[in-house]
Coordinates of N, CA and C and ligand atoms in Angstrom, one line a residue:
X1242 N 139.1 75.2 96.3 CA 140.1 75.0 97.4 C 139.7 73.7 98.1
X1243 N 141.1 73.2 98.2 CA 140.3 72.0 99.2 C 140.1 72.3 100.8
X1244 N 139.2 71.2 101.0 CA 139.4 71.9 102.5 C 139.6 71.1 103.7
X1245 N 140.3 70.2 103.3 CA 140.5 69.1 104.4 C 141.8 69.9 104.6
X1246 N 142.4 69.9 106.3 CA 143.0 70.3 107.0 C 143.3 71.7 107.0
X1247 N 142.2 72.4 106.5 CA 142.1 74.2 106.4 C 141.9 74.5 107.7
X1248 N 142.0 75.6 108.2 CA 140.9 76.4 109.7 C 140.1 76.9 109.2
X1249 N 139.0 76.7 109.9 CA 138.0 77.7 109.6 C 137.1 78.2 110.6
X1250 N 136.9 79.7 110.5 CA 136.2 80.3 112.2 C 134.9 80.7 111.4
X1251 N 134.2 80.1 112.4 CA 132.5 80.6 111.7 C 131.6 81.1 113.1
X1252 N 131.5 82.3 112.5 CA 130.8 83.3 114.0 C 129.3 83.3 114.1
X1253 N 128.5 83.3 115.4 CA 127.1 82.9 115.2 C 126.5 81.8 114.2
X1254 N 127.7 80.0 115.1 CA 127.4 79.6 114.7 C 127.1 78.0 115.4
X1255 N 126.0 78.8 116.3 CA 125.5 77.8 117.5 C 124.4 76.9 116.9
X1256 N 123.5 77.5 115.7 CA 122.4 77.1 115.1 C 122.3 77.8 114.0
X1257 N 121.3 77.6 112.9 CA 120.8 77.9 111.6 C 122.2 77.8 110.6
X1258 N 122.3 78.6 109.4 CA 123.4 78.6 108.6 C 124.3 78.0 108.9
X1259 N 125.0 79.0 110.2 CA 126.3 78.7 110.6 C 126.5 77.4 111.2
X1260 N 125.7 76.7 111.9 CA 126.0 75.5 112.3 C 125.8 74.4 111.4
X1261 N 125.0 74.7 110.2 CA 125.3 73.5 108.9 C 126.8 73.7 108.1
X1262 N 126.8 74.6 107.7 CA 127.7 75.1 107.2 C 128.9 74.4 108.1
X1263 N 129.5 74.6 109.4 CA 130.3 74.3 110.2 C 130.4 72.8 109.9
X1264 N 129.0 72.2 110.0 CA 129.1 70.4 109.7 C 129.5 70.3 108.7
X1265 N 129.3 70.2 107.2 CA 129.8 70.3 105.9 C 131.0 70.3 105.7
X1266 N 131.8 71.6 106.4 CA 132.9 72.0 106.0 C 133.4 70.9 107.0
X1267 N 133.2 70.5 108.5 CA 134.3 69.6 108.9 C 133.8 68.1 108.0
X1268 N 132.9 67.9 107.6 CA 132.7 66.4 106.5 C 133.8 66.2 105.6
X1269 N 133.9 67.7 104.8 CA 135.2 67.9 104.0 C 136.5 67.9 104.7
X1270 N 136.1 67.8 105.8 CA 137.9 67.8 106.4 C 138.2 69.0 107.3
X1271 N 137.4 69.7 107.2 CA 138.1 71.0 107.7 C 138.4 71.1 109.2
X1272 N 139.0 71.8 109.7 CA 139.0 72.1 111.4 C 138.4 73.6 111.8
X1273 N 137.3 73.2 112.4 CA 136.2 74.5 112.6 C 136.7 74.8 113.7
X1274 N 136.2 76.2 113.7 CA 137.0 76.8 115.3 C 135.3 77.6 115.2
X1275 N 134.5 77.1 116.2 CA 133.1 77.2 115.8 C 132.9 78.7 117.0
X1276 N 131.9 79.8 116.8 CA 131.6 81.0 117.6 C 130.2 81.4 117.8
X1277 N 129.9 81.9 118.7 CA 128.4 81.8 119.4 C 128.6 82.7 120.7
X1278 N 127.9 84.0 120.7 CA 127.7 84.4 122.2 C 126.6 83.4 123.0
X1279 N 125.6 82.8 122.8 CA 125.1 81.7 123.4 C 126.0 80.6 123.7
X1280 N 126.5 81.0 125.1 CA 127.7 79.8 125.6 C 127.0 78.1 125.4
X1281 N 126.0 78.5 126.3 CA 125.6 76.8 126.4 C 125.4 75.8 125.0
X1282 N 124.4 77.3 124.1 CA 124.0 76.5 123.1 C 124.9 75.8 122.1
X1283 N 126.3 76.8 122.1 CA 127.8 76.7 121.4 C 128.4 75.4 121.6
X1284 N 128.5 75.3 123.0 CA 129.3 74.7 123.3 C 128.5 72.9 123.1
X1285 N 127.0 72.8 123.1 CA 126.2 71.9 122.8 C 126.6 71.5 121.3
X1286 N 126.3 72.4 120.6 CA 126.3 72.1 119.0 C 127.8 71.5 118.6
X1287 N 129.1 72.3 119.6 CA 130.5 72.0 118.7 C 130.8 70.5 119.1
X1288 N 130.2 70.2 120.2 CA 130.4 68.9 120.9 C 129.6 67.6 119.7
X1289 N 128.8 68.1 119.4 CA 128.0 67.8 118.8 C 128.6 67.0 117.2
X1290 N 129.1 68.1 117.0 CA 129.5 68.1 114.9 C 131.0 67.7 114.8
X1291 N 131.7 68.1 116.4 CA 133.2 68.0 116.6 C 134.5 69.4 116.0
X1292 N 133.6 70.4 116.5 CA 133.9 72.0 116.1 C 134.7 72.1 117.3
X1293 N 135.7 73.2 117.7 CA 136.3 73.9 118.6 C 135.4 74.8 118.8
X1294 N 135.0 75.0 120.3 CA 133.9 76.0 120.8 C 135.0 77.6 121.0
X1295 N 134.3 78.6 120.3 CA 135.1 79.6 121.5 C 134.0 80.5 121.6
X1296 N 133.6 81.2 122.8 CA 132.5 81.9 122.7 C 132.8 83.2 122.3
X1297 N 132.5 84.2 121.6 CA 132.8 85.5 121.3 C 131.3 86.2 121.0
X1298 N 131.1 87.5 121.8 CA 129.9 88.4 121.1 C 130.4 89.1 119.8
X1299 N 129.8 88.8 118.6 CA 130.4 89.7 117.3 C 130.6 91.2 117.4
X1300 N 129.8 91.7 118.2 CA 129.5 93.0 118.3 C 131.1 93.8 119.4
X1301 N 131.4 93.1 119.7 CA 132.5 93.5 121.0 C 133.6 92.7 120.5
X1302 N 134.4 94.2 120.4 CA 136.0 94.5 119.3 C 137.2 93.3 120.1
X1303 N 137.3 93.2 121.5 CA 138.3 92.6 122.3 C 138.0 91.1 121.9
X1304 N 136.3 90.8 121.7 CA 136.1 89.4 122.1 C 136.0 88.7 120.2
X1305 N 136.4 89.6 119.4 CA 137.1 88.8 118.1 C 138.2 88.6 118.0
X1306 N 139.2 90.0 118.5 CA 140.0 89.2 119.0 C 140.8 88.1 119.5
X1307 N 139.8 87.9 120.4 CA 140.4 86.8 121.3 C 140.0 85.7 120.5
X1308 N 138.9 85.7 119.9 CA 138.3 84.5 118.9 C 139.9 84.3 117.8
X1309 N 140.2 85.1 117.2 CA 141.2 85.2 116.1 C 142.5 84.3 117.1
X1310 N 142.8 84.8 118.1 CA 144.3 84.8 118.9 C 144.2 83.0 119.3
X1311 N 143.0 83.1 120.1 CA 142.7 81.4 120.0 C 142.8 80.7 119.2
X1312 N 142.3 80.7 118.0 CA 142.3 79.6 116.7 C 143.5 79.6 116.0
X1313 N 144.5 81.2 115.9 CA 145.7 81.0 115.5 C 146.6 80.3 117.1
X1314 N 146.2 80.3 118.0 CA 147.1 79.7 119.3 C 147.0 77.9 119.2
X1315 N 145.3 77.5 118.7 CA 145.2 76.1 118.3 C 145.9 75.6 117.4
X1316 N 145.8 76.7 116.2 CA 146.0 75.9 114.7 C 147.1 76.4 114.2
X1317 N 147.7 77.7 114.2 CA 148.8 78.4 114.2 C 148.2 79.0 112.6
X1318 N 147.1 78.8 112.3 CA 146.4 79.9 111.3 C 145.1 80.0 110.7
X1319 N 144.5 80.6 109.6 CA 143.3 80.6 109.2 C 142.8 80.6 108.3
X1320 N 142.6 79.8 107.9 CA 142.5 79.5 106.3 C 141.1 80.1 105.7
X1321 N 140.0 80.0 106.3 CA 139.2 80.7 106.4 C 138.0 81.5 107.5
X1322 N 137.4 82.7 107.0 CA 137.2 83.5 108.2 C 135.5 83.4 107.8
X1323 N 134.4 82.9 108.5 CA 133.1 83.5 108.1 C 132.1 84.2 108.9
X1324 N 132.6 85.4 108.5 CA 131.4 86.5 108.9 C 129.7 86.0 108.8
X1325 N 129.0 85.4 110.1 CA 128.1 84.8 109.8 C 127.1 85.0 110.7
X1326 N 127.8 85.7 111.6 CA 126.3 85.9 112.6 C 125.5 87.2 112.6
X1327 N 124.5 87.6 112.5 CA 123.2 88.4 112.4 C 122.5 88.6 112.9
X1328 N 121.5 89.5 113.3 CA 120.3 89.7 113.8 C 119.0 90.7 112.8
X1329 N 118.1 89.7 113.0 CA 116.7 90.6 112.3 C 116.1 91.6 113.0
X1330 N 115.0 92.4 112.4 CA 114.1 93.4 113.7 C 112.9 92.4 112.6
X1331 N 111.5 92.8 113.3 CA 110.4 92.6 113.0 C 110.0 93.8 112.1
X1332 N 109.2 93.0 110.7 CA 109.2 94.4 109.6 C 108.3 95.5 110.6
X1333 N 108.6 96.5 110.3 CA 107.7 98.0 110.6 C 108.4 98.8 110.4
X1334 N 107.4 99.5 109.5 CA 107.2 101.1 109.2 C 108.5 102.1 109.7
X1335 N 109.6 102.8 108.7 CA 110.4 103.3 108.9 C 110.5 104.1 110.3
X1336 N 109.4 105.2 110.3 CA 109.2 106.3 111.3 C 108.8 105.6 112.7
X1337 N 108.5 104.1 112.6 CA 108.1 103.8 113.7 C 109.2 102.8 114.2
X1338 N 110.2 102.5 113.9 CA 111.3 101.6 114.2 C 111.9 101.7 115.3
X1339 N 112.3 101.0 116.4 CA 113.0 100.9 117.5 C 114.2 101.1 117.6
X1340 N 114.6 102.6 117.6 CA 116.2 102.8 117.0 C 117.2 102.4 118.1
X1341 N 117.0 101.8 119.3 CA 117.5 101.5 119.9 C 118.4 99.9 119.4
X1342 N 117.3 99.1 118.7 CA 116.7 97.7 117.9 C 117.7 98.2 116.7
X1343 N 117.6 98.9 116.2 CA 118.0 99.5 115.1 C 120.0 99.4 114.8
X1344 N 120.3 100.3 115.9 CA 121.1 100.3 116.4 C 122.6 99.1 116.9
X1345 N 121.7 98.4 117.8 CA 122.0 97.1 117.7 C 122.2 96.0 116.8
X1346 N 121.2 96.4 115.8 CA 121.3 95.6 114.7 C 123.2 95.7 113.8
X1347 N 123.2 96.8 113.7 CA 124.0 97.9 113.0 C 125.5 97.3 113.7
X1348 N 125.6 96.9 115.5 CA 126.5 96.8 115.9 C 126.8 95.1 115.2
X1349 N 126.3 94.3 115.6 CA 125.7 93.1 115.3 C 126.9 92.7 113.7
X1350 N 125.4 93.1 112.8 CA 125.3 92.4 111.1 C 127.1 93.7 110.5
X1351 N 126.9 94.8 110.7 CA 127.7 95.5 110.1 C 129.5 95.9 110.9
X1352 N 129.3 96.3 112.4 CA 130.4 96.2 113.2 C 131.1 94.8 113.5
X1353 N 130.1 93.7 113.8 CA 130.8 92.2 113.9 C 131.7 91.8 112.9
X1354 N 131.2 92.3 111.3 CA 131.8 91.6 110.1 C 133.2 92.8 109.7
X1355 N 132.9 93.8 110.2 CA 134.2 94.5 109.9 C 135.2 93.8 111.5
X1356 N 135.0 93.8 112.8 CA 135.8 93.6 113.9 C 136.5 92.0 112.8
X1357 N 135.1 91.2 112.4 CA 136.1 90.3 112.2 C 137.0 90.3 110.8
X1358 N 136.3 90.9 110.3 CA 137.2 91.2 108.9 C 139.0 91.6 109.6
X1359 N 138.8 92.5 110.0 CA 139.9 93.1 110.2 C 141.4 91.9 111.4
X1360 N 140.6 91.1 111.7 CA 141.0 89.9 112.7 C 141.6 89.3 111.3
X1361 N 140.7 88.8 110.9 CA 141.1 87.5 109.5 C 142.3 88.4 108.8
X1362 N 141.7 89.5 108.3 CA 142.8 90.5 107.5 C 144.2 90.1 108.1
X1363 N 144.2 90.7 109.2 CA 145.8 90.8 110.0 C 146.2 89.3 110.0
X1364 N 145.8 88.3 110.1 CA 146.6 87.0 110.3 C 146.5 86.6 109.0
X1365 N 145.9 86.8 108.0 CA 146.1 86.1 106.1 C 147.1 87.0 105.7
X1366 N 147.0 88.1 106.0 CA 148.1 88.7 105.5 C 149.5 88.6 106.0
X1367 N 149.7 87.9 107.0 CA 150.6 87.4 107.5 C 151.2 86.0 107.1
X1368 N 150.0 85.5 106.5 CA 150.2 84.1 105.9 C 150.3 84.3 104.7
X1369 N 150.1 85.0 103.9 CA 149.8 85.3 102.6 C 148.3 85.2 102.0
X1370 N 148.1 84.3 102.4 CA 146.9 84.2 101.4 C 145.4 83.3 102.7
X1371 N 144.0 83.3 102.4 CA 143.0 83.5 103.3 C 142.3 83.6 102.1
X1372 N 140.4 83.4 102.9 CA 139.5 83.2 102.5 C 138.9 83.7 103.6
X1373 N 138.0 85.2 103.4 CA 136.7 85.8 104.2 C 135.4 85.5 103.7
X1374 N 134.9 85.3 104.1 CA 133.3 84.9 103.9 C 132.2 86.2 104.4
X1375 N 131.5 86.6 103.5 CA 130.9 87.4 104.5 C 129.3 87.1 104.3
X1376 N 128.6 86.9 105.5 CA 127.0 86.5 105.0 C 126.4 87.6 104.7
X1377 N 125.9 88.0 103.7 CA 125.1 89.4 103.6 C 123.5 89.0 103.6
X1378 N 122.7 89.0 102.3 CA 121.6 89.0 102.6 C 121.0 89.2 101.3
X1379 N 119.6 88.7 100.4 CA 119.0 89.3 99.3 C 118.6 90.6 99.7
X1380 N 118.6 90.7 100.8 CA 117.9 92.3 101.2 C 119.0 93.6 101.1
X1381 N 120.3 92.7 100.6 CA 120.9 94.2 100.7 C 121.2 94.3 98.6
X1382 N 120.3 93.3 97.8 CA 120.2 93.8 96.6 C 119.1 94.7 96.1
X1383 N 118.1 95.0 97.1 CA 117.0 95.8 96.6 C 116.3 96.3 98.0
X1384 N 115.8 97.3 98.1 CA 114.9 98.0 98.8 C 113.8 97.1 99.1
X1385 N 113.8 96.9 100.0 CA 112.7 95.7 101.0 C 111.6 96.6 101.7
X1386 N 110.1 97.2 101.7 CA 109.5 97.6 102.3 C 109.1 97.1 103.7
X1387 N 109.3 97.7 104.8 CA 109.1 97.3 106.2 C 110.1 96.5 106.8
X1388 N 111.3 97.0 106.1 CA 112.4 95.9 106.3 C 114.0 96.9 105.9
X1389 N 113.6 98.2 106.3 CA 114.8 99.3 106.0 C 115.9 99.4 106.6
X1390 N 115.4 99.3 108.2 CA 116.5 98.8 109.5 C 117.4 97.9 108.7
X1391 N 116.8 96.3 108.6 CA 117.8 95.6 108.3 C 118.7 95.9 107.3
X1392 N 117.6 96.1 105.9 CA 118.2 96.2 104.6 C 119.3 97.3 104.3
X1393 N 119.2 98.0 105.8 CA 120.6 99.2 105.8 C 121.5 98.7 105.9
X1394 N 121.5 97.9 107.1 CA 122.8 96.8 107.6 C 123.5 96.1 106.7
X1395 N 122.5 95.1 105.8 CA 123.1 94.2 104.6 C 123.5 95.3 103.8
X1396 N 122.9 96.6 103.0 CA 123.8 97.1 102.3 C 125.0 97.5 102.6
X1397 N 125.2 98.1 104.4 CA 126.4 98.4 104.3 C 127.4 97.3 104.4
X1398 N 127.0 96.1 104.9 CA 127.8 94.7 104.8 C 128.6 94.8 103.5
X1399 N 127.5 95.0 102.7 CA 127.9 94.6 101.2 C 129.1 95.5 100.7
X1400 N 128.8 96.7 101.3 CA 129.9 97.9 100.2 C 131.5 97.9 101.6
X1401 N 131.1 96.9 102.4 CA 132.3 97.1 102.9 C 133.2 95.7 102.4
X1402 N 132.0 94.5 102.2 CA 132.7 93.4 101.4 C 133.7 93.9 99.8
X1403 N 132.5 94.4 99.2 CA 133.1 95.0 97.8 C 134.4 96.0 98.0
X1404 N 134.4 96.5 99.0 CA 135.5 97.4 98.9 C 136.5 96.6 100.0
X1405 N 136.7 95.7 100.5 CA 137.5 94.8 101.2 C 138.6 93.9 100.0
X1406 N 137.6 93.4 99.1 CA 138.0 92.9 97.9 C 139.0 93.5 97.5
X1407 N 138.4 94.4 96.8 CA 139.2 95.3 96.1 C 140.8 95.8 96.5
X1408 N 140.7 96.3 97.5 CA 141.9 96.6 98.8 C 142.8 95.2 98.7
X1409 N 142.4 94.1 98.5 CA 143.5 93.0 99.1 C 143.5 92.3 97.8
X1410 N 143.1 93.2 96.5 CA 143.1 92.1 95.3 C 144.2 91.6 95.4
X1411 N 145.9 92.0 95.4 CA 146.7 91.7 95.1 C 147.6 90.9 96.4
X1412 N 146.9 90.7 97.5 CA 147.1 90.1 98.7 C 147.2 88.8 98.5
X1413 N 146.9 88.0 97.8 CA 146.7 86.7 98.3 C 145.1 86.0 99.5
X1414 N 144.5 86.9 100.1 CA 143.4 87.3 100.0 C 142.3 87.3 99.1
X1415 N 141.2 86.2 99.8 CA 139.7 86.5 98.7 C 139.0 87.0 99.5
X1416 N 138.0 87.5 99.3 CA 136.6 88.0 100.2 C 135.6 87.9 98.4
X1417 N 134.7 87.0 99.8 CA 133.4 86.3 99.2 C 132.2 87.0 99.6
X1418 N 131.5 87.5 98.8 CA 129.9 87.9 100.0 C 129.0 86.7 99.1
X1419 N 128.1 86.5 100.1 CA 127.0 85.1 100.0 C 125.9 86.5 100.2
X1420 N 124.8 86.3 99.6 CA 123.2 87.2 99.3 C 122.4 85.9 99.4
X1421 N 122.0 85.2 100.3 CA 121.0 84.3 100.6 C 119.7 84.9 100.7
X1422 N 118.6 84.5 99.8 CA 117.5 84.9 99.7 C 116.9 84.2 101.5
X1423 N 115.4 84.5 101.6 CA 114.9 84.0 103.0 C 115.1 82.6 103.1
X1424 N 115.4 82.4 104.5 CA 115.8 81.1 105.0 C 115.1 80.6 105.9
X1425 N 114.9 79.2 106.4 CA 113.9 78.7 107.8 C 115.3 78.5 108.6
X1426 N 115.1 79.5 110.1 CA 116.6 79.5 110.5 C 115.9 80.4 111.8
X1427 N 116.6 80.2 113.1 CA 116.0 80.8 114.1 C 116.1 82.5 114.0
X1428 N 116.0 83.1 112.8 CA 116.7 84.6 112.9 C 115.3 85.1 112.7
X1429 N 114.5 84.4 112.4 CA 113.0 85.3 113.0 C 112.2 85.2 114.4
X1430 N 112.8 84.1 115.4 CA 112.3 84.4 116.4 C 111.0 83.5 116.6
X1431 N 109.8 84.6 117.3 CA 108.6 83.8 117.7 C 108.1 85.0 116.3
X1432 N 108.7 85.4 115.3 CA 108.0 86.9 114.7 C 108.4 86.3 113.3
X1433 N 107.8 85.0 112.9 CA 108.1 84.2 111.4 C 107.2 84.9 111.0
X1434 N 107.0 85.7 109.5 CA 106.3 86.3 109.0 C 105.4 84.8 108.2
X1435 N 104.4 85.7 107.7 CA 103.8 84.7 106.9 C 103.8 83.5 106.5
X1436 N 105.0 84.0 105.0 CA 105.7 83.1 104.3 C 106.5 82.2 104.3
X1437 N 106.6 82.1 106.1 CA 108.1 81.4 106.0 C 108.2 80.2 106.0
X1438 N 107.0 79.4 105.8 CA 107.4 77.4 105.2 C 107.9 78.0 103.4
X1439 N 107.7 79.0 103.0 CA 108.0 79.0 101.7 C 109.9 79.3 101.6
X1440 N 110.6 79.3 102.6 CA 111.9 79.9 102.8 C 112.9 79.1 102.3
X1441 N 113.6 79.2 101.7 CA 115.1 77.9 101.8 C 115.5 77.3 102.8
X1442 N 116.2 76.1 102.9 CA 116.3 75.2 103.6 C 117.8 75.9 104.2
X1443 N 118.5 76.2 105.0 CA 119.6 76.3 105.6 C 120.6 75.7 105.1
X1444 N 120.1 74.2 104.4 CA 121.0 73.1 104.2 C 121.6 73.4 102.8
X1445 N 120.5 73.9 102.3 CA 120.9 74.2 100.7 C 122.0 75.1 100.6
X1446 N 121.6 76.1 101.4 CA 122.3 77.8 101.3 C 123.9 77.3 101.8
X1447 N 123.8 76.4 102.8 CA 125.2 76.3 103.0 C 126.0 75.2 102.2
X1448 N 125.5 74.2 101.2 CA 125.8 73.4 100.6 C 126.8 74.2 99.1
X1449 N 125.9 75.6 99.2 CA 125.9 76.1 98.0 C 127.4 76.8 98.5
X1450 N 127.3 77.3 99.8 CA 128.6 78.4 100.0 C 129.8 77.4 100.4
X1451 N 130.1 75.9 100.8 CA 130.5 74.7 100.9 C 131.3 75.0 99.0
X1452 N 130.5 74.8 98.7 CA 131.0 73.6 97.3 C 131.5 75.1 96.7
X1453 N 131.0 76.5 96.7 CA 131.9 77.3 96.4 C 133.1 78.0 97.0
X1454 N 133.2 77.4 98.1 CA 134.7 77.3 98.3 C 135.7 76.6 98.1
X1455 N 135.0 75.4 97.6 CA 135.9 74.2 97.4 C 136.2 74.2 95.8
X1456 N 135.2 75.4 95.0 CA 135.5 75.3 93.6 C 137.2 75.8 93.5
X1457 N 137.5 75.6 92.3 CA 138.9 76.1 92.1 C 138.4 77.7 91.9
X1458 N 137.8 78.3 90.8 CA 137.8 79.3 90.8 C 136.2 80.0 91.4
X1459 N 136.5 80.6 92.6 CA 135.7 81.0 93.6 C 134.7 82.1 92.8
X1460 N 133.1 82.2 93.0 CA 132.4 83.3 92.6 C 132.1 84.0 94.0
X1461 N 132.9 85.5 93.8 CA 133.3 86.7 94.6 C 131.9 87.2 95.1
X1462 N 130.6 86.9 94.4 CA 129.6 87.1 95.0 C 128.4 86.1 94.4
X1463 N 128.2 85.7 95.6 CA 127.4 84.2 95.6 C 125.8 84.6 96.1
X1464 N 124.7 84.8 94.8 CA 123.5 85.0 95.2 C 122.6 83.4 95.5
X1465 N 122.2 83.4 96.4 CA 121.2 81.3 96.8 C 119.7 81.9 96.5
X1466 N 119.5 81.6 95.3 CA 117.9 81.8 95.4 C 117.4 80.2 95.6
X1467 N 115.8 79.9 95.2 CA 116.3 78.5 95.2 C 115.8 77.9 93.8
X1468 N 116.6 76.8 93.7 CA 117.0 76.3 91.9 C 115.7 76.3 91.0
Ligands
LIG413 N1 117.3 83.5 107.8 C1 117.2 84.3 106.7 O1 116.2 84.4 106.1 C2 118.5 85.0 106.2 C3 118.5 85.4 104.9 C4 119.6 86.0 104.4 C5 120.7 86.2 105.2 N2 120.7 85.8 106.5 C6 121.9 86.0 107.3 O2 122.4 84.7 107.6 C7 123.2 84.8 108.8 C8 122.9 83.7 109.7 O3 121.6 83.8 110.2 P1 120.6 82.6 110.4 O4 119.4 82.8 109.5 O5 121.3 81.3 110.5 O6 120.0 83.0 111.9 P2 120.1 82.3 113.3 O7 119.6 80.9 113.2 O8 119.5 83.2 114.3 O9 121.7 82.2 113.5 C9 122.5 83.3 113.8 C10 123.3 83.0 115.1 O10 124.1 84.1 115.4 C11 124.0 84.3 116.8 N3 124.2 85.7 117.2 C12 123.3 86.7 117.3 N4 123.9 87.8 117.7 C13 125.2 87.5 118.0 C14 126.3 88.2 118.4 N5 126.3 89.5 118.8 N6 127.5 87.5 118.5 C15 127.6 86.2 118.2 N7 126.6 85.5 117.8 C16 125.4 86.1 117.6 C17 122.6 83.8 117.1 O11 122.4 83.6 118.5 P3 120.9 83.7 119.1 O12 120.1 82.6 118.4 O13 121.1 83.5 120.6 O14 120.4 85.1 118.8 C18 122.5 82.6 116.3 O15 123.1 81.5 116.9 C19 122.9 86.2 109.4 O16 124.0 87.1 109.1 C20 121.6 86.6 108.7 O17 121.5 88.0 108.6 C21 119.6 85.2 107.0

């Protein structure tokens, strides 16, 4: 697909993934309609790369909405939708997990990407045809020890990507899921495990979900380990 004069809304995407990813795609041309519940930081970065700021929490149904209603009120459509923003917990021990933490997570990685799925849904299918993105996770290909919380979230990401697919095969509609292995990206916090100078670069992972949208024939699930 090409992507110069496409739309494209990318959520939780003040920093890490989302905000490379946002540069790239406007390099190729695109017009980013950039999203961040961190107003200040949002509105720093889009100024920044030359993104449209809109601020929206992913977790709260009204405020994708209004993210969707804006970018079709700017651009009068959406050529592409990326489900991108997340949150981690710190690994620990199932029985000992902060289900409060837990919870939140759940609203976040799994409710954000269906609120916005169903945003992108209603306006592609009004246009005919669209591009959803959804960031999932290597953790929702395999059972991760000390890392269940999350790894619940990415799997249900995943089976609502796969069955999103399916539902709009005949739509004019794609839905993409991206499985990015570990990344150096602010989603660990002050709580970087170990290993994390051994992570992928952000630049790579979004270079990779870039160039596979711009392929002609798109792969429907895109794993980034690294080369
Ligand atoms: N980093 C990894 O190892 C890794 C690996 C595989 C998949 N992923 C996935 O990749 C995606 C991007 O994460 P990242 O690594 O780039 O992390 P990041 O640097 O923390 O970026 C995520 C962005 O989303 C924002 N955000 C958090 N909660 C939000 C909400 N409720 N509404 C709107 N924005 C919100 C964050 O804001 P704050 O910074 O203010 O919280 C941050 O700007 C996530 O879905 C993550 O699960 C990450």
């Amino acid at each position: 697909m090409e992507l110069q004069g496409k739309v494209v809304v990318i959520t939780g995407g003040a920093g890490g993934l989302g905000k490379i990813t946002a540069e790239l795609a406007i390099k190729a041309g695109a017009q980013v309609i950039l999203s961040d519940f961190s107003v200040d930081q949002l509105n720093e970065t889009a100024a920044k790369i030359g993104a449209t700021p809109v601020a929206a929490d992913v977790s709260k149904e009204q405020d994708i909405i209004n993210l969707a209603s804006a970018a079709v009120g700017k651009f009068d459509r959406i050529d592409v939708w990326i489900n991108n923003a997340g949150i981690w917990m710190p690994h620990t021990p199932a029985e000992e997990m902060d289900l409060n933490k837990v919870r939140k997570m759940f609203d976040v990685n799994i409710f954000g990407t269906i609120y916005g799925s169903i945003s992108a849904i209603k306006q592609m299918k009004h246009q005919g045809s669209g591009v959803i993105v959804n960031i999932i996770s290597a953790s929702a290909l395999e059972g991760r020890p000390l890392s269940s919380g999350y790894c619940a979230s990415k799997f249900a990401v995943s089976g609502f990507t796969k069955s999103i697919r399916e539902e709009l095969r005949q739509s004019g509609i794609k839905v993409i899921g991206i499985y990015p292995d570990k990344m150096k990206t602010g989603l660990f916090n002050e709580n970087k495990p170990a290993d994390y100078d051994s992570y992928l670069s952000p630049e790579y992972v979004a270079n990779r979900i870039v160039v596979n949208l711009q392929n002609k024939v798109q792969m429907e699930e895109l794993v980034v380990k690294s080369a």
